[in-house]
Amino acid sequence: MATSAMISTLMAMLCLSITHGLNEIPIPNDLALKLNQNQEIISQASTDYGHIIQESPIAVLQPSSISDIANLINYSNSLTNPFTISARGKAHSVLGQAMARNGIVVNMTNLNGFRKRSGIVVSDGKSPLGCYVDVGGEQLWIDVVHATLKRGLTPLSLTDYLYLTVGGTLSNAGIGGQSFRFGPLVSNVLELDVVTGVGELVTCSSSINSDIFYAVLGGLVKKL
Ligand SMILES: Cc1cc2nc3c(=O)[nH]c(=O)nc-3n(C[C@H](O)[C@H](O)[C@H](O)COP(=O)(O)OP(=O)(O)OC[C@H]3O[C@@H](n4cnc5c(N)ncnc54)[C@H](O)[C@@H]3O)c2cc1C
C-alpha cells in the first residue's frame, strides 16, 4: 500500500563563486574544528561515480548541525571573494555536480549521526495532510523505505536504485517505476527546509516561500 509522501527534506542551496584563500578573515574556531583536510577525505571528495571529473576542495565540512552549514555560508559570504561550497550526498553524480574546486565540500551524510530525533519520522496519518514522512536530506531512500514499510506504507514515488540521498535526488528529479503514475520524486514533496545562499534557514512549500521551493526542487545546475 502506498501513501502520499511528505518529504520535508533538508536542502542546502549553496553559493557558487570564485575561490580565494580562506585566510582573509580568521575562520571561527567552532567552524574550523569541523573542517577536515585529511588527504584521504579530500581525495574522496574530489571524485564521484562518473570518474570523469576530478576537482579537489580545500577542505571537507563534517557538519553536526544545520547551523554549521549556515555558518560556513556566512563565513564565505563575509570574504571579498566567497569560495565555492557544494553539498555532497552519496556522490552518485557523474559530472562533478557535488564537487567544489578549491572550495569546501559539505559531507551531508555526517548529519545523520547528530540528529536529535531520527532523520526519518513517519507521520501517524492524523494530520490534515494525511500520511507523510519527514526526512533529513542526508538520508538514503533505502532507509526511508525500511522506515515506512514498518507501517505497511511506502512513498508514492521512488528512484529504482535506493542507495541515493533524498537531497541529492531532489536536486535532480528522481524517477523510477512509479513515476508514470505518481510523477517524479520532486512532485511528491510537501515542504522543504532550505539553507539559502545567504545562510538563512527557510521553510518553504508550494504556498510558503514558493519561489525557493520551486527553485530548489530539481534545481541542480549541471556543471560542464
Ligand atoms: C547507480 C546509479 C543508479 C541511479 N538510479 C537512479 C534512479 O533510479 N532514478 C533516478 O532518478 N536517478 C538515479 N540515479 C541518478 C541519481 O539520482 C543522481 O545522480 C543523484 O544526484 C544521486 O544522489 P546522491 O545522493 O549521490 O547525490 P550527489 O551526487 O551527492 O549530489 C547530487 C547533487 O545534489 C546536491 N546535493 C546533495 N545533497 C544535498 C542536500 N542535502 N541538499 C542540497 N543539495 C544536495 C549536490 O551538491 C549535487 O549538486 C542513479 C545514479 C547512479 C550512479
PDB file of C-alpha atoms and ligand atoms in Angstrom, residues 10-12 49 86-93 97-98 108 137 159-161 164-165 167-169 171-172 174-175 220, ligand 1:
ATOM      1  CA  LEU A  10      16.921  19.463   4.430  1.00  0.00           C
ATOM      2  CA  MET A  11      18.279  21.023   1.321  1.00  0.00           C
ATOM      3  CA  ALA A  12      21.258  23.250   1.196  1.00  0.00           C
ATOM      4  CA  TYR A  49      30.515   7.895  -9.511  1.00  0.00           C
ATOM      5  CA  SER A  86      28.994  22.146  -2.591  1.00  0.00           C
ATOM      6  CA  ALA A  87      26.751  19.697  -0.756  1.00  0.00           C
ATOM      7  CA  ARG A  88      27.624  16.025  -1.184  1.00  0.00           C
ATOM      8  CA  GLY A  89      25.230  13.165  -0.588  1.00  0.00           C
ATOM      9  CA  LYS A  90      26.288   9.747  -1.911  1.00  0.00           C
ATOM     10  CA  ALA A  91      28.222  11.322  -4.807  1.00  0.00           C
ATOM     11  CA  HIS A  92      26.398   9.256  -7.428  1.00  0.00           C
ATOM     12  CA  SER A  93      26.592  12.242  -9.758  1.00  0.00           C
ATOM     13  CA  GLN A  97      27.984  18.178  -9.505  1.00  0.00           C
ATOM     14  CA  ALA A  98      28.870  17.588  -5.839  1.00  0.00           C
ATOM     15  CA  MET A 108      25.766  15.953   4.260  1.00  0.00           C
ATOM     16  CA  GLY A 137      18.170  15.417   3.136  1.00  0.00           C
ATOM     17  CA  THR A 159      14.016   6.021  -7.556  1.00  0.00           C
ATOM     18  CA  ASP A 160      14.621   2.488  -8.809  1.00  0.00           C
ATOM     19  CA  TYR A 161      18.042   2.488  -7.167  1.00  0.00           C
ATOM     20  CA  LEU A 164      20.929   7.613  -3.058  1.00  0.00           C
ATOM     21  CA  THR A 165      20.266  10.509  -0.705  1.00  0.00           C
ATOM     22  CA  GLY A 167      18.757  15.728  -1.047  1.00  0.00           C
ATOM     23  CA  GLY A 168      20.834  14.507  -3.986  1.00  0.00           C
ATOM     24  CA  THR A 169      17.844  13.065  -5.837  1.00  0.00           C
ATOM     25  CA  SER A 171      18.260  18.261  -6.677  1.00  0.00           C
ATOM     26  CA  ASN A 172      17.711  16.330  -9.913  1.00  0.00           C
ATOM     27  CA  GLY A 174      14.133  11.353  -9.098  1.00  0.00           C
ATOM     28  CA  ILE A 175      12.444   8.921 -11.406  1.00  0.00           C
ATOM     29  CA  LEU A 220      20.618  21.410  -9.938  1.00  0.00           C
TER      30      LEU A 220
HETATM   31  C1  LIG B   1      23.979   3.513  -9.983  1.00  0.00           C
HETATM   32  C2  LIG B   1      23.050   4.708 -10.114  1.00  0.00           C
HETATM   33  C3  LIG B   1      21.683   4.496 -10.104  1.00  0.00           C
HETATM   34  C4  LIG B   1      20.812   5.581 -10.223  1.00  0.00           C
HETATM   35  N1  LIG B   1      19.481   5.346 -10.249  1.00  0.00           N
HETATM   36  C5  LIG B   1      18.615   6.360 -10.373  1.00  0.00           C
HETATM   37  C6  LIG B   1      17.208   6.126 -10.406  1.00  0.00           C
HETATM   38  O1  LIG B   1      16.728   5.010 -10.316  1.00  0.00           O
HETATM   39  N2  LIG B   1      16.389   7.212 -10.544  1.00  0.00           N
HETATM   40  C7  LIG B   1      16.897   8.494 -10.612  1.00  0.00           C
HETATM   41  O2  LIG B   1      16.123   9.424 -10.712  1.00  0.00           O
HETATM   42  N3  LIG B   1      18.212   8.729 -10.594  1.00  0.00           N
HETATM   43  C8  LIG B   1      19.084   7.702 -10.496  1.00  0.00           C
HETATM   44  N4  LIG B   1      20.429   7.954 -10.482  1.00  0.00           N
HETATM   45  C9  LIG B   1      20.881   9.343 -10.573  1.00  0.00           C
HETATM   46  C10 LIG B   1      20.863   9.961  -9.165  1.00  0.00           C
HETATM   47  O3  LIG B   1      19.538  10.267  -8.798  1.00  0.00           O
HETATM   48  C11 LIG B   1      21.647  11.262  -9.105  1.00  0.00           C
HETATM   49  O4  LIG B   1      22.947  11.038  -9.504  1.00  0.00           O
HETATM   50  C12 LIG B   1      21.607  11.827  -7.680  1.00  0.00           C
HETATM   51  O5  LIG B   1      22.152  13.105  -7.682  1.00  0.00           O
HETATM   52  C13 LIG B   1      22.415  10.962  -6.762  1.00  0.00           C
HETATM   53  O6  LIG B   1      22.163  11.284  -5.418  1.00  0.00           O
HETATM   54  P1  LIG B   1      23.411  11.466  -4.459  1.00  0.00           P
HETATM   55  O7  LIG B   1      22.918  11.332  -3.077  1.00  0.00           O
HETATM   56  O8  LIG B   1      24.511  10.545  -4.853  1.00  0.00           O
HETATM   57  O9  LIG B   1      23.761  12.969  -4.788  1.00  0.00           O
HETATM   58  P2  LIG B   1      25.189  13.672  -5.011  1.00  0.00           P
HETATM   59  O10 LIG B   1      25.805  13.143  -6.274  1.00  0.00           O
HETATM   60  O11 LIG B   1      25.991  13.577  -3.786  1.00  0.00           O
HETATM   61  O12 LIG B   1      24.704  15.160  -5.227  1.00  0.00           O
HETATM   62  C14 LIG B   1      23.940  15.498  -6.365  1.00  0.00           C
HETATM   63  C15 LIG B   1      23.629  16.993  -6.319  1.00  0.00           C
HETATM   64  O13 LIG B   1      22.771  17.263  -5.231  1.00  0.00           O
HETATM   65  C16 LIG B   1      23.376  18.206  -4.352  1.00  0.00           C
HETATM   66  N5  LIG B   1      23.046  17.759  -3.005  1.00  0.00           N
HETATM   67  C17 LIG B   1      23.319  16.583  -2.412  1.00  0.00           C
HETATM   68  N6  LIG B   1      22.785  16.515  -1.185  1.00  0.00           N
HETATM   69  C18 LIG B   1      22.159  17.688  -0.987  1.00  0.00           C
HETATM   70  C19 LIG B   1      21.420  18.243   0.108  1.00  0.00           C
HETATM   71  N7  LIG B   1      21.174  17.566   1.242  1.00  0.00           N
HETATM   72  N8  LIG B   1      20.947  19.486  -0.041  1.00  0.00           N
HETATM   73  C20 LIG B   1      21.145  20.186  -1.192  1.00  0.00           C
HETATM   74  N9  LIG B   1      21.820  19.719  -2.246  1.00  0.00           N
HETATM   75  C21 LIG B   1      22.322  18.483  -2.153  1.00  0.00           C
HETATM   76  C22 LIG B   1      24.866  18.155  -4.649  1.00  0.00           C
HETATM   77  O14 LIG B   1      25.508  19.382  -4.366  1.00  0.00           O
HETATM   78  C23 LIG B   1      24.873  17.854  -6.125  1.00  0.00           C
HETATM   79  O15 LIG B   1      24.714  19.043  -6.864  1.00  0.00           O
HETATM   80  C24 LIG B   1      21.328   6.906 -10.365  1.00  0.00           C
HETATM   81  C25 LIG B   1      22.704   7.111 -10.362  1.00  0.00           C
HETATM   82  C26 LIG B   1      23.560   6.037 -10.236  1.00  0.00           C
HETATM   83  C27 LIG B   1      25.035   6.286 -10.252  1.00  0.00           C
END
